[in-house]
Amino acid sequence: MPAAVSTALRICPLCEATCGLTLTLDGTRVTGARGDRDDVFSQGFICPKGASFGEVDADPDRLTGPLVRKDGRLQEATWEEAFDTIAARIRPLIETYGPNAVGLVLGNPNVHTMAGALYPPLLIGALRTRNLFTASTLDQMPKHVSSGLLYGDPFAIPVPDLDRTDHLLMLGANPLDSNGSLCTAPDFPGRLKALRRRGGTLTVVDPRRTRTARLADRHLAIRPGADALLLAALVHTLFAEDLAAPGPLADHVQGIEDVREAVRDFTPEAVATACDLDATTIRTVARELAAAPTAAVYGRMGSSTVAYGTLANWLVDVLNVLTGNLDRPGGALFPLSATAPAPRPAGPGKGFALGRWTSRVSGHPEAKGEFPMAALAEEIETAGATEDDGRVRAVITLAANPVLSAPDGLRLDRALGTLDFMVSVDPYLNETTRHADVLLPPPPPSRSAHFDFAFNGFAVRNQARFTPAAVPLDEGRMDECEIHARLILAVSGMRGAPPSAVDELAIEATLAKAVTQPHSPVHGADPKSVAAGLSGTTGPERRLDLMLRLGPYDLTLDDLRRAPHGIDLGPLEPRLPGLLKTRSGRVELLPAPIVADLPRLRAALDAEPGGLVLVGRRHLRSNNSWLHNAPSLTSGSNRCTLQVHPDDADRLGLADGKPARIAAEGGSLDVEVEITDAVRSGVVSLPHGWGHDRDGTRLAVAAARPGVNVNQLLDGSRLDPLSGTAVLNGFPVELTPLS
Ligand SMILES: Nc1nc2c(c(=O)[nH]1)N[C@H]1C(S)=C(S)[C@@H](COP(=O)(O)OP(=O)(O)OC[C@H]3O[C@@H](n4cnc5c(=O)[nH]c(N)nc54)[C@H](O)[C@@H]3O)O[C@H]1N2
Ligand SMILES: Nc1nc2c(c(=O)[nH]1)N[C@H]1C(S)=C(S)[C@@H](COP(=O)(O)OP(=O)(O)OC[C@H]3O[C@@H](n4cnc5c(=O)[nH]c(N)nc54)[C@H](O)[C@@H]3O)O[C@H]1N2
Ligand code: SF4
Ligand SMILES: [Mo]
């Protein structure tokens, strides 16, 4: 008898846009995916990645059960064996060498799963290690630091009010290919087109003429790394021309006049050479920004993973404040997610501190409790004076592939090979996880429930959606939430306890605090009876239900179940001063760490622009390092090409389609040249996430067309100092033709 054909809803986990998908199922196999037209947020939008959900889900290279290293070889094992091994190996290392002996590495897909949101905080608490490394220091840590300093909360990130703004100034972002980041917006391209249609203006700052830049009214092909200079000159111009008008915001902001002083040297003329933009254009951009009825400045990867990343991210918000656009409709607003704690009354908070401790080897200051991912290899390699020296001897990776995503993968590759013990939670045996002693594969996404804990906090519209697992777990598989819970028990010496104990302890701890908070919906209640009233068939569902109940909208999980296409919670609304957690209770516009870093930016005014620099790029059908194994997303011509401007190609004697050698401090790569004027002269571009040519992986499709790992050009020494974020864009390279 043929299996029944049916449909099921699933929020797409393949990028930050969180589109609602309607999956077609043939029995338990996903045979198709289309946009869910009734989804309250995405309204039917889908991109090629979402459309390939079934293929990604059914990839035959996904691991189907745990692997444990025995006799030097990764071999199939039972879950019991896997967790027994973890408990038996990790505990003695912690007991002998102390908690810092375990390094924890968190990768990007954690923000796309319920497990990745709910359990890593508990695992960090259980391990008590300071050796925490995440993809944030390859990405958005400058924004967290800037928000921490300005608002006292590293997660208070204003997003551009895409659907209502009159003017968008976008730096270092290419949402037409990335679908947007720290600005969750299904159909970002459509929303930009709508902005143009309603008479709004779009300015894009990018050294490449991207698909997004082609949509813009104005494209400024800035020299890479110079965004902080451009932004400082825009701020300077607002003051110089008396255009700074924070309006009612002024009541909640301190330090506006100090900022005027701080940017005094950054005149449009002074930054023009470094930015390779003329002073007149810079002034025009500032005037337009000030004149627009509403406007939003928005910067992402290209203004974050650069030498002045935190300064650039800070200046983005300074511009939004000075033009009166922060926290107002049409400007840049703070989303309020359904699982955020109910807002507390305005008043001073605890503030945000940087560098509360430093890394052992290079003394990098922590940011948000993390050390730079670029410093992981040295923390493994470098012995200390004593046994409990804090050297990383074991690593746990959760959804991370730093061998490809972080600087100097070869060094990290070698370092991981020397560890006493390594655990990975990952569906693939890849460049990083091939070093694991225990590899715990989560089931494919069709088998897990979904709620966007992370992205609802960065969404252009407040809404809440929950999709239960589209397909039941297959025999012998374990939900990723349970994998995480059992991992926490194993590393805490509680191996025998049921995984639900982890969730019940989390619920207890949350409630114990909430009932004492006057602004909490459960203030004064009996924690036990609140816990007893939670709905949800699993621990993670009960925790979601609790967070919804403690949240600002008086929602429950049952409410979300009754609304399978989601609940719209309306457009973003002003949240100042309530959300501020600074010590002053105000927006602290010129924080001390920023003051201390500004001389570095001032020095950049006089630096001679050097030779060629490299920037990255994303392709619509990619997702960092892990979607190169899906045939329909990788077919067609080679995508891992080095884009070179025709003038540079002429000068260097490079030919289209021919090989060249590119070199920088971390090493050299042989690449195929693609000559195109889509990159500005003086700039070459190579995408990341490639380099799938290592032994011992199981990625048949990716290995057939491995590409090269751009991060091998870096040695990990280039960092934005305040955030510890790796400089992945705008670093010098040398290029020579290969015959
Ligand atoms: N040069 C350069 N380097 C970059 C960037 C760049 O622009 N240029 N971008 C940076 C950015 S923004 C980021 S976020 C990082 C990303 O860096 P990483 O997070 O290290 O890499 P990813 O490729 O996103 O994938 C991480 C791992 O997650 C696994 N995975 C996929 N789905 C799941 C799941 O459901 N559960 C679990 N447990 N694992 C899963 C994949 O198999 C893969 O091993 O890369 C950074 N590196
Ligand atoms: N298709 C696809 N979508 C993705 C991903 C993916 O790998 N593929 N990854 C996801 C992840 S983890 C993230 S963080 C987001 C990132 O999403 P975005 O922030 O939109 O990042 P990119 O697409 O890398 O675009 C960054 C742009 O910055 C430009 N740039 C480089 N250097 C500079 C500079 O110095 N100044 C300026 N102004 N611009 C510069 C680059 O040319 C590039 O066009 O995308 C997410 N979505
Ligand atoms: S835009 Fe992102 S969330 Fe939407 S379908 Fe494509 S990959 Fe999925
Ligand atoms: Mo990212």
PDB file of C-alpha atoms in Angstrom, residues 86 111 145 149 151 163 176 208 229 270 299 305 309 331 353 363 373 376 415 431 446 483 518 556 569 597 618 666 738:
ATOM      1  CA  ILE A  86      31.544  11.206  27.809  1.00  0.00           C
ATOM      2  CA  VAL A 111      20.365  29.869  16.868  1.00  0.00           C
ATOM      3  CA  VAL A 145      29.478  44.987  22.701  1.00  0.00           C
ATOM      4  CA  LEU A 149      27.830  49.691  26.304  1.00  0.00           C
ATOM      5  CA  TYR A 151      22.005  50.262  26.521  1.00  0.00           C
ATOM      6  CA  ASP A 163       8.273  48.231   6.397  1.00  0.00           C
ATOM      7  CA  LEU A 176      19.400  39.800  -1.427  1.00  0.00           C
ATOM      8  CA  ARG A 208      31.076  45.117  -4.229  1.00  0.00           C
ATOM      9  CA  LEU A 229      35.579  56.504   9.237  1.00  0.00           C
ATOM     10  CA  ALA A 270      39.824  63.871   6.425  1.00  0.00           C
ATOM     11  CA  GLY A 299      25.251  47.756   9.376  1.00  0.00           C
ATOM     12  CA  THR A 305      34.103  41.610  10.962  1.00  0.00           C
ATOM     13  CA  GLY A 309      34.026  46.654  14.001  1.00  0.00           C
ATOM     14  CA  GLY A 331      13.586  54.292  12.440  1.00  0.00           C
ATOM     15  CA  ALA A 353      31.341  45.262  31.608  1.00  0.00           C
ATOM     16  CA  GLY A 363      45.334  38.009  27.460  1.00  0.00           C
ATOM     17  CA  MET A 373      37.214  32.023  18.382  1.00  0.00           C
ATOM     18  CA  LEU A 376      40.949  28.601  20.396  1.00  0.00           C
ATOM     19  CA  ALA A 415      45.310  21.380  17.607  1.00  0.00           C
ATOM     20  CA  GLU A 431      36.305  18.989   8.837  1.00  0.00           C
ATOM     21  CA  SER A 446      11.723  17.633   9.878  1.00  0.00           C
ATOM     22  CA  ILE A 483      21.023  14.937  23.440  1.00  0.00           C
ATOM     23  CA  PRO A 518       7.143  42.621  41.203  1.00  0.00           C
ATOM     24  CA  THR A 556       0.862  30.038  26.274  1.00  0.00           C
ATOM     25  CA  LEU A 569       1.831  40.687  17.720  1.00  0.00           C
ATOM     26  CA  ASP A 597      39.565  52.843  21.081  1.00  0.00           C
ATOM     27  CA  ARG A 618      27.657  34.897   0.294  1.00  0.00           C
ATOM     28  CA  GLY A 666      48.090  32.676   7.302  1.00  0.00           C
ATOM     29  CA  LEU A 738      49.853  30.616 -11.983  1.00  0.00           C
TER      30      LEU A 738
END
